[in-house]
PDB file of C-alpha atoms in Angstrom:
ATOM      1  CA  UNK A   1      -0.073   0.190   0.198  1.00 90.00           C
ATOM      2  CA  UNK A   2       1.391   3.379  -1.225  1.00 87.00           C
ATOM      3  CA  UNK A   3       0.497   6.377   1.075  1.00 86.00           C
ATOM      4  CA  UNK A   4       0.306   9.550  -0.930  1.00 82.00           C
ATOM      5  CA  UNK A   5       1.192  12.975   0.314  1.00 78.00           C
ATOM      6  CA  UNK A   6      -2.256  14.285   0.648  1.00 74.00           C
ATOM      7  CA  UNK A   7      -3.265  11.737   3.638  1.00 77.00           C
ATOM      8  CA  UNK A   8      -3.558  13.230   6.716  1.00 79.00           C
ATOM      9  CA  UNK A   9      -1.306  11.738   9.616  1.00 80.00           C
ATOM     10  CA  UNK A  10      -2.165   8.711  11.743  1.00 87.00           C
ATOM     11  CA  UNK A  11      -4.879   9.882  14.398  1.00 88.00           C
ATOM     12  CA  UNK A  12      -6.120   6.719  16.209  1.00 91.00           C
ATOM     13  CA  UNK A  13      -5.368   6.541  20.067  1.00 91.00           C
ATOM     14  CA  UNK A  14      -4.193   3.958  22.181  1.00 90.00           C
ATOM     15  CA  UNK A  15      -7.568   3.229  23.093  1.00 92.00           C
ATOM     16  CA  UNK A  16      -8.787   3.028  19.506  1.00 93.00           C
ATOM     17  CA  UNK A  17      -6.105   0.482  18.660  1.00 95.00           C
ATOM     18  CA  UNK A  18      -6.831  -1.670  21.882  1.00 94.00           C
ATOM     19  CA  UNK A  19     -10.388  -1.619  21.270  1.00 94.00           C
ATOM     20  CA  UNK A  20      -9.962  -3.035  17.586  1.00 95.00           C
ATOM     21  CA  UNK A  21      -7.674  -5.822  19.031  1.00 95.00           C
ATOM     22  CA  UNK A  22     -10.446  -6.563  21.700  1.00 94.00           C
ATOM     23  CA  UNK A  23     -13.275  -6.694  19.547  1.00 95.00           C
ATOM     24  CA  UNK A  24     -11.683  -9.229  17.096  1.00 95.00           C
ATOM     25  CA  UNK A  25     -10.561 -11.668  20.082  1.00 94.00           C
ATOM     26  CA  UNK A  26     -13.932 -11.160  21.538  1.00 93.00           C
ATOM     27  CA  UNK A  27     -15.500 -12.036  17.963  1.00 93.00           C
ATOM     28  CA  UNK A  28     -13.099 -15.196  17.725  1.00 91.00           C
ATOM     29  CA  UNK A  29     -13.883 -16.636  21.285  1.00 90.00           C
ATOM     30  CA  UNK A  30     -17.440 -16.984  20.227  1.00 89.00           C
ATOM     31  CA  UNK A  31     -17.857 -20.917  19.229  1.00 87.00           C
ATOM     32  CA  UNK A  32     -20.355 -20.053  16.709  1.00 86.00           C
ATOM     33  CA  UNK A  33     -18.053 -17.474  14.900  1.00 85.00           C
ATOM     34  CA  UNK A  34     -14.614 -19.352  15.361  1.00 82.00           C
ATOM     35  CA  UNK A  35     -14.522 -20.185  11.490  1.00 85.00           C
ATOM     36  CA  UNK A  36     -16.310 -17.061  10.348  1.00 91.00           C
ATOM     37  CA  UNK A  37     -15.189 -13.829   8.961  1.00 93.00           C
ATOM     38  CA  UNK A  38     -14.540 -10.616  10.962  1.00 94.00           C
ATOM     39  CA  UNK A  39     -15.098  -7.833   8.202  1.00 92.00           C
ATOM     40  CA  UNK A  40     -13.600  -4.527   8.610  1.00 93.00           C
ATOM     41  CA  UNK A  41     -15.080  -1.314   6.708  1.00 90.00           C
ATOM     42  CA  UNK A  42     -13.973  -1.208   2.872  1.00 89.00           C
ATOM     43  CA  UNK A  43     -11.271   0.820   1.730  1.00 90.00           C
ATOM     44  CA  UNK A  44     -10.778   2.533  -1.459  1.00 90.00           C
ATOM     45  CA  UNK A  45      -7.617   2.139  -3.362  1.00 91.00           C
ATOM     46  CA  UNK A  46      -6.143   2.685  -7.200  1.00 89.00           C
ATOM     47  CA  UNK A  47      -3.415   0.235  -8.758  1.00 90.00           C
ATOM     48  CA  UNK A  48      -0.230   1.853  -8.744  1.00 85.00           C
ATOM     49  CA  UNK A  49       3.249   1.123  -9.781  1.00 83.00           C
ATOM     50  CA  UNK A  50       6.057   3.188  -8.010  1.00 75.00           C
ATOM     51  CA  UNK A  51       9.831   3.148  -7.105  1.00 74.00           C
ATOM     52  CA  UNK A  52      10.483   2.460  -3.699  1.00 66.00           C
ATOM     53  CA  UNK A  53      12.718   4.221  -0.872  1.00 60.00           C
ATOM     54  CA  UNK A  54      15.425   1.709  -1.958  1.00 64.00           C
ATOM     55  CA  UNK A  55      15.125   2.126  -5.592  1.00 73.00           C
ATOM     56  CA  UNK A  56      13.200  -0.866  -6.984  1.00 74.00           C
ATOM     57  CA  UNK A  57       9.809  -1.003  -8.740  1.00 79.00           C
ATOM     58  CA  UNK A  58       6.925  -1.955  -6.729  1.00 78.00           C
ATOM     59  CA  UNK A  59       3.349  -2.955  -7.770  1.00 86.00           C
ATOM     60  CA  UNK A  60       0.622  -2.272  -5.218  1.00 89.00           C
ATOM     61  CA  UNK A  61      -2.400   0.135  -4.405  1.00 91.00           C
ATOM     62  CA  UNK A  62      -2.734   4.103  -3.514  1.00 89.00           C
ATOM     63  CA  UNK A  63      -4.416   4.065  -0.617  1.00 89.00           C
ATOM     64  CA  UNK A  64      -7.050   6.767  -0.908  1.00 86.00           C
ATOM     65  CA  UNK A  65      -9.397   5.772   2.378  1.00 87.00           C
ATOM     66  CA  UNK A  66      -8.461   3.607   4.864  1.00 89.00           C
ATOM     67  CA  UNK A  67      -5.103   4.568   6.098  1.00 89.00           C
ATOM     68  CA  UNK A  68      -5.994   4.397   9.583  1.00 90.00           C
ATOM     69  CA  UNK A  69      -7.203   1.059   9.622  1.00 92.00           C
ATOM     70  CA  UNK A  70      -4.758  -0.658   7.532  1.00 92.00           C
ATOM     71  CA  UNK A  71      -1.783   1.331   9.575  1.00 93.00           C
ATOM     72  CA  UNK A  72      -3.520  -0.201  12.709  1.00 94.00           C
ATOM     73  CA  UNK A  73      -3.566  -3.668  11.300  1.00 94.00           C
ATOM     74  CA  UNK A  74       0.212  -3.376  10.519  1.00 94.00           C
ATOM     75  CA  UNK A  75       0.793  -2.493  14.015  1.00 96.00           C
ATOM     76  CA  UNK A  76      -0.999  -5.259  15.406  1.00 96.00           C
ATOM     77  CA  UNK A  77       1.141  -7.337  13.038  1.00 96.00           C
ATOM     78  CA  UNK A  78       4.312  -5.792  14.316  1.00 96.00           C
ATOM     79  CA  UNK A  79       2.865  -6.296  18.026  1.00 96.00           C
ATOM     80  CA  UNK A  80       3.081 -10.089  17.371  1.00 96.00           C
ATOM     81  CA  UNK A  81       6.465 -10.048  15.907  1.00 95.00           C
ATOM     82  CA  UNK A  82       7.781  -7.978  18.651  1.00 94.00           C
ATOM     83  CA  UNK A  83       6.273 -10.294  21.080  1.00 94.00           C
ATOM     84  CA  UNK A  84       8.044 -13.309  19.386  1.00 94.00           C
ATOM     85  CA  UNK A  85       4.405 -15.044  18.853  1.00 95.00           C
ATOM     86  CA  UNK A  86       4.902 -17.846  16.256  1.00 94.00           C
ATOM     87  CA  UNK A  87       1.957 -17.047  14.038  1.00 94.00           C
ATOM     88  CA  UNK A  88       0.813 -16.387  10.472  1.00 92.00           C
ATOM     89  CA  UNK A  89       0.262 -12.597  11.139  1.00 95.00           C
ATOM     90  CA  UNK A  90       3.687 -11.878  12.594  1.00 93.00           C
ATOM     91  CA  UNK A  91       5.396 -11.228   9.231  1.00 91.00           C
ATOM     92  CA  UNK A  92       2.713  -9.454   7.218  1.00 92.00           C
ATOM     93  CA  UNK A  93       3.984  -6.099   8.042  1.00 92.00           C
ATOM     94  CA  UNK A  94       6.980  -6.578   5.345  1.00 91.00           C
ATOM     95  CA  UNK A  95       6.698  -7.907   1.546  1.00 88.00           C
ATOM     96  CA  UNK A  96       9.583  -8.665  -0.570  1.00 83.00           C
ATOM     97  CA  UNK A  97      12.184  -6.992   1.967  1.00 85.00           C
ATOM     98  CA  UNK A  98      10.164  -3.843   2.144  1.00 86.00           C
ATOM     99  CA  UNK A  99       7.519  -2.474   4.504  1.00 90.00           C
ATOM    100  CA  UNK A 100       3.871  -3.203   3.235  1.00 90.00           C
ATOM    101  CA  UNK A 101       3.148   0.663   3.772  1.00 88.00           C
ATOM    102  CA  UNK A 102       5.096   2.766   1.639  1.00 85.00           C
ATOM    103  CA  UNK A 103       5.039   6.691   2.434  1.00 82.00           C
ATOM    104  CA  UNK A 104       5.352   9.336  -0.019  1.00 75.00           C
ATOM    105  CA  UNK A 105       6.937  11.872   2.388  1.00 71.00           C
ATOM    106  CA  UNK A 106       7.438  10.201   5.789  1.00 79.00           C
ATOM    107  CA  UNK A 107      10.659   8.669   5.664  1.00 84.00           C
ATOM    108  CA  UNK A 108      10.929   8.350   9.259  1.00 87.00           C
ATOM    109  CA  UNK A 109       7.876   6.239   9.545  1.00 88.00           C
ATOM    110  CA  UNK A 110       9.132   4.091   6.586  1.00 87.00           C
ATOM    111  CA  UNK A 111      12.202   3.236   8.787  1.00 91.00           C
ATOM    112  CA  UNK A 112      10.396   2.744  11.799  1.00 92.00           C
ATOM    113  CA  UNK A 113       8.020   0.120  10.236  1.00 92.00           C
ATOM    114  CA  UNK A 114      10.720  -1.356   8.505  1.00 92.00           C
ATOM    115  CA  UNK A 115      13.317  -1.679  11.366  1.00 93.00           C
ATOM    116  CA  UNK A 116      10.521  -3.161  13.533  1.00 93.00           C
ATOM    117  CA  UNK A 117       9.643  -5.508  10.821  1.00 92.00           C
ATOM    118  CA  UNK A 118      13.298  -6.696  10.904  1.00 92.00           C
ATOM    119  CA  UNK A 119      14.511  -5.421   7.489  1.00 91.00           C
ATOM    120  CA  UNK A 120      17.970  -4.745   6.819  1.00 88.00           C
ATOM    121  CA  UNK A 121      17.890  -1.423   4.950  1.00 86.00           C
ATOM    122  CA  UNK A 122      15.507   0.362   7.457  1.00 91.00           C
ATOM    123  CA  UNK A 123      16.800   2.069  10.515  1.00 91.00           C
ATOM    124  CA  UNK A 124      15.186   2.624  13.941  1.00 93.00           C
ATOM    125  CA  UNK A 125      14.614   6.482  14.161  1.00 90.00           C
ATOM    126  CA  UNK A 126      15.380   6.613  17.830  1.00 91.00           C
ATOM    127  CA  UNK A 127      13.546   7.329  20.834  1.00 92.00           C
ATOM    128  CA  UNK A 128      14.180  11.195  20.893  1.00 92.00           C
ATOM    129  CA  UNK A 129      12.983  11.463  17.090  1.00 91.00           C
ATOM    130  CA  UNK A 130       9.906   9.519  18.049  1.00 92.00           C
ATOM    131  CA  UNK A 131       9.190  11.937  20.897  1.00 92.00           C
ATOM    132  CA  UNK A 132       9.754  14.972  18.595  1.00 91.00           C
ATOM    133  CA  UNK A 133       7.410  14.010  15.841  1.00 89.00           C
ATOM    134  CA  UNK A 134       3.805  13.840  16.679  1.00 85.00           C
ATOM    135  CA  UNK A 135       3.074  11.191  13.649  1.00 84.00           C
ATOM    136  CA  UNK A 136       5.736   9.104  15.068  1.00 90.00           C
ATOM    137  CA  UNK A 137       4.710   9.535  18.625  1.00 91.00           C
ATOM    138  CA  UNK A 138       1.211   8.307  17.832  1.00 92.00           C
ATOM    139  CA  UNK A 139       2.361   5.427  15.885  1.00 92.00           C
ATOM    140  CA  UNK A 140       4.712   4.224  18.412  1.00 94.00           C
ATOM    141  CA  UNK A 141       2.560   4.897  21.503  1.00 94.00           C
ATOM    142  CA  UNK A 142      -0.107   2.682  19.629  1.00 95.00           C
ATOM    143  CA  UNK A 143       2.423   0.096  19.095  1.00 95.00           C
ATOM    144  CA  UNK A 144       3.633  -0.168  22.547  1.00 95.00           C
ATOM    145  CA  UNK A 145      -0.069  -0.539  23.869  1.00 96.00           C
ATOM    146  CA  UNK A 146      -0.812  -3.275  21.344  1.00 96.00           C
ATOM    147  CA  UNK A 147       2.500  -5.080  22.087  1.00 96.00           C
ATOM    148  CA  UNK A 148       1.633  -5.115  25.805  1.00 96.00           C
ATOM    149  CA  UNK A 149      -1.806  -6.392  24.834  1.00 96.00           C
ATOM    150  CA  UNK A 150      -0.339  -9.553  22.905  1.00 96.00           C
ATOM    151  CA  UNK A 151       2.241 -10.148  25.461  1.00 96.00           C
ATOM    152  CA  UNK A 152      -0.467 -10.229  28.282  1.00 95.00           C
ATOM    153  CA  UNK A 153      -2.537 -12.432  26.301  1.00 95.00           C
ATOM    154  CA  UNK A 154       0.489 -14.837  25.313  1.00 95.00           C
ATOM    155  CA  UNK A 155       1.373 -14.993  29.268  1.00 94.00           C
ATOM    156  CA  UNK A 156      -2.020 -16.164  30.092  1.00 94.00           C
ATOM    157  CA  UNK A 157      -2.430 -18.590  27.195  1.00 94.00           C
ATOM    158  CA  UNK A 158       0.298 -19.124  24.535  1.00 94.00           C
ATOM    159  CA  UNK A 159      -2.263 -21.390  22.703  1.00 94.00           C
ATOM    160  CA  UNK A 160      -5.136 -18.534  22.533  1.00 94.00           C
ATOM    161  CA  UNK A 161      -2.463 -15.935  21.388  1.00 95.00           C
ATOM    162  CA  UNK A 162      -1.335 -18.043  18.660  1.00 95.00           C
ATOM    163  CA  UNK A 163      -4.905 -18.875  17.807  1.00 94.00           C
ATOM    164  CA  UNK A 164      -5.615 -15.063  17.497  1.00 95.00           C
ATOM    165  CA  UNK A 165      -2.429 -14.241  15.371  1.00 96.00           C
ATOM    166  CA  UNK A 166      -3.785 -16.949  12.656  1.00 95.00           C
ATOM    167  CA  UNK A 167      -7.274 -15.520  13.021  1.00 95.00           C
ATOM    168  CA  UNK A 168      -6.232 -12.206  12.220  1.00 96.00           C
ATOM    169  CA  UNK A 169      -4.009 -13.534   9.337  1.00 95.00           C
ATOM    170  CA  UNK A 170      -6.844 -15.821   7.841  1.00 95.00           C
ATOM    171  CA  UNK A 171     -10.288 -14.431   9.005  1.00 94.00           C
ATOM    172  CA  UNK A 172     -10.013 -10.780   9.044  1.00 95.00           C
ATOM    173  CA  UNK A 173     -11.220  -9.196   5.896  1.00 93.00           C
ATOM    174  CA  UNK A 174     -12.507  -5.894   3.957  1.00 90.00           C
ATOM    175  CA  UNK A 175     -13.862  -4.865   0.634  1.00 89.00           C
ATOM    176  CA  UNK A 176     -11.243  -3.668  -1.612  1.00 87.00           C
ATOM    177  CA  UNK A 177     -12.676  -0.877  -3.765  1.00 88.00           C
ATOM    178  CA  UNK A 178     -10.553  -0.322  -6.571  1.00 90.00           C
ATOM    179  CA  UNK A 179     -11.323   3.088  -8.530  1.00 86.00           C
ATOM    180  CA  UNK A 180     -10.436   3.725 -12.311  1.00 83.00           C
ATOM    181  CA  UNK A 181      -7.296   4.966 -13.362  1.00 78.00           C
ATOM    182  CA  UNK A 182      -8.317   8.170 -14.685  1.00 76.00           C
ATOM    183  CA  UNK A 183     -10.172   9.576 -11.351  1.00 72.00           C
ATOM    184  CA  UNK A 184      -9.048  12.550  -9.937  1.00 73.00           C
ATOM    185  CA  UNK A 185      -7.676  11.159  -6.578  1.00 68.00           C
ATOM    186  CA  UNK A 186      -7.559  14.473  -4.762  1.00 67.00           C
ATOM    187  CA  UNK A 187     -11.026  15.431  -5.563  1.00 70.00           C
ATOM    188  CA  UNK A 188     -12.300  11.913  -4.402  1.00 70.00           C
ATOM    189  CA  UNK A 189     -10.280  12.086  -1.272  1.00 66.00           C
ATOM    190  CA  UNK A 190     -11.861  15.393  -0.477  1.00 66.00           C
ATOM    191  CA  UNK A 191     -15.387  14.375  -1.244  1.00 66.00           C
ATOM    192  CA  UNK A 192     -15.285  11.315   0.810  1.00 64.00           C
ATOM    193  CA  UNK A 193     -13.744  13.255   3.826  1.00 62.00           C
ATOM    194  CA  UNK A 194     -16.156  16.091   3.741  1.00 60.00           C
ATOM    195  CA  UNK A 195     -19.580  14.338   2.857  1.00 57.00           C
ATOM    196  CA  UNK A 196     -19.536  11.745   5.609  1.00 55.00           C
ATOM    197  CA  UNK A 197     -21.568   9.172   3.286  1.00 56.00           C
ATOM    198  CA  UNK A 198     -20.705   5.813   4.108  1.00 63.00           C
ATOM    199  CA  UNK A 199     -21.059   2.895   1.802  1.00 65.00           C
ATOM    200  CA  UNK A 200     -24.433   0.945   1.916  1.00 72.00           C
ATOM    201  CA  UNK A 201     -24.675  -2.672   1.960  1.00 77.00           C
ATOM    202  CA  UNK A 202     -25.934  -2.503  -1.597  1.00 80.00           C
ATOM    203  CA  UNK A 203     -22.461  -0.919  -2.354  1.00 76.00           C
ATOM    204  CA  UNK A 204     -20.483  -3.653  -0.662  1.00 76.00           C
ATOM    205  CA  UNK A 205     -22.555  -6.390  -2.627  1.00 81.00           C
ATOM    206  CA  UNK A 206     -22.215  -4.675  -5.747  1.00 81.00           C
ATOM    207  CA  UNK A 207     -18.176  -4.734  -5.326  1.00 75.00           C
ATOM    208  CA  UNK A 208     -18.252  -8.357  -4.360  1.00 79.00           C
ATOM    209  CA  UNK A 209     -20.309  -9.214  -7.376  1.00 82.00           C
ATOM    210  CA  UNK A 210     -18.115  -7.205  -9.786  1.00 77.00           C
ATOM    211  CA  UNK A 211     -15.010  -8.946  -8.210  1.00 74.00           C
TER     212      UNK A 211
END
């Protein structure tokens, strides 16, 4: 996922990220839902090819709407990796030796996510730099809360923690709405973030059928 420069910074609080993980875990604990899907709100993307920070070509999606949720899912994956939980979600934050989230203008965020994912070409910014950057500070604070939460669950039950990580990888889904290449993304982004109109169930069904 490529995060363009018109996107705002990460805004989710520690409470928001903790609540998302708790909601998924509580849903997973229901015996009637153990094999069902946990569906997040849809995201809006456009197919894109770009040159990454280390100079190679990447095929992916330009993320128009859904940055907060997508970033949070990457932070949850990193929390499992940092807690050393052997599960399927732990390595999802990196792909082809790069962070799954590619930022246009936020190099420090790129290095933070890449270094925590264990990638060689990325350097941890340092706690002082994190404290001085509101964007980094929010992301790192959310990550610390998630890591503590995962470690607490792991301490309580290693099996349940691994099951949660695997469930996140296999059963958490969203509808991926891909817009036409010729669409004016700045105008679309502005409209979506000022109109306050959410997708109806019919829109989601239409997307599924077209897929």
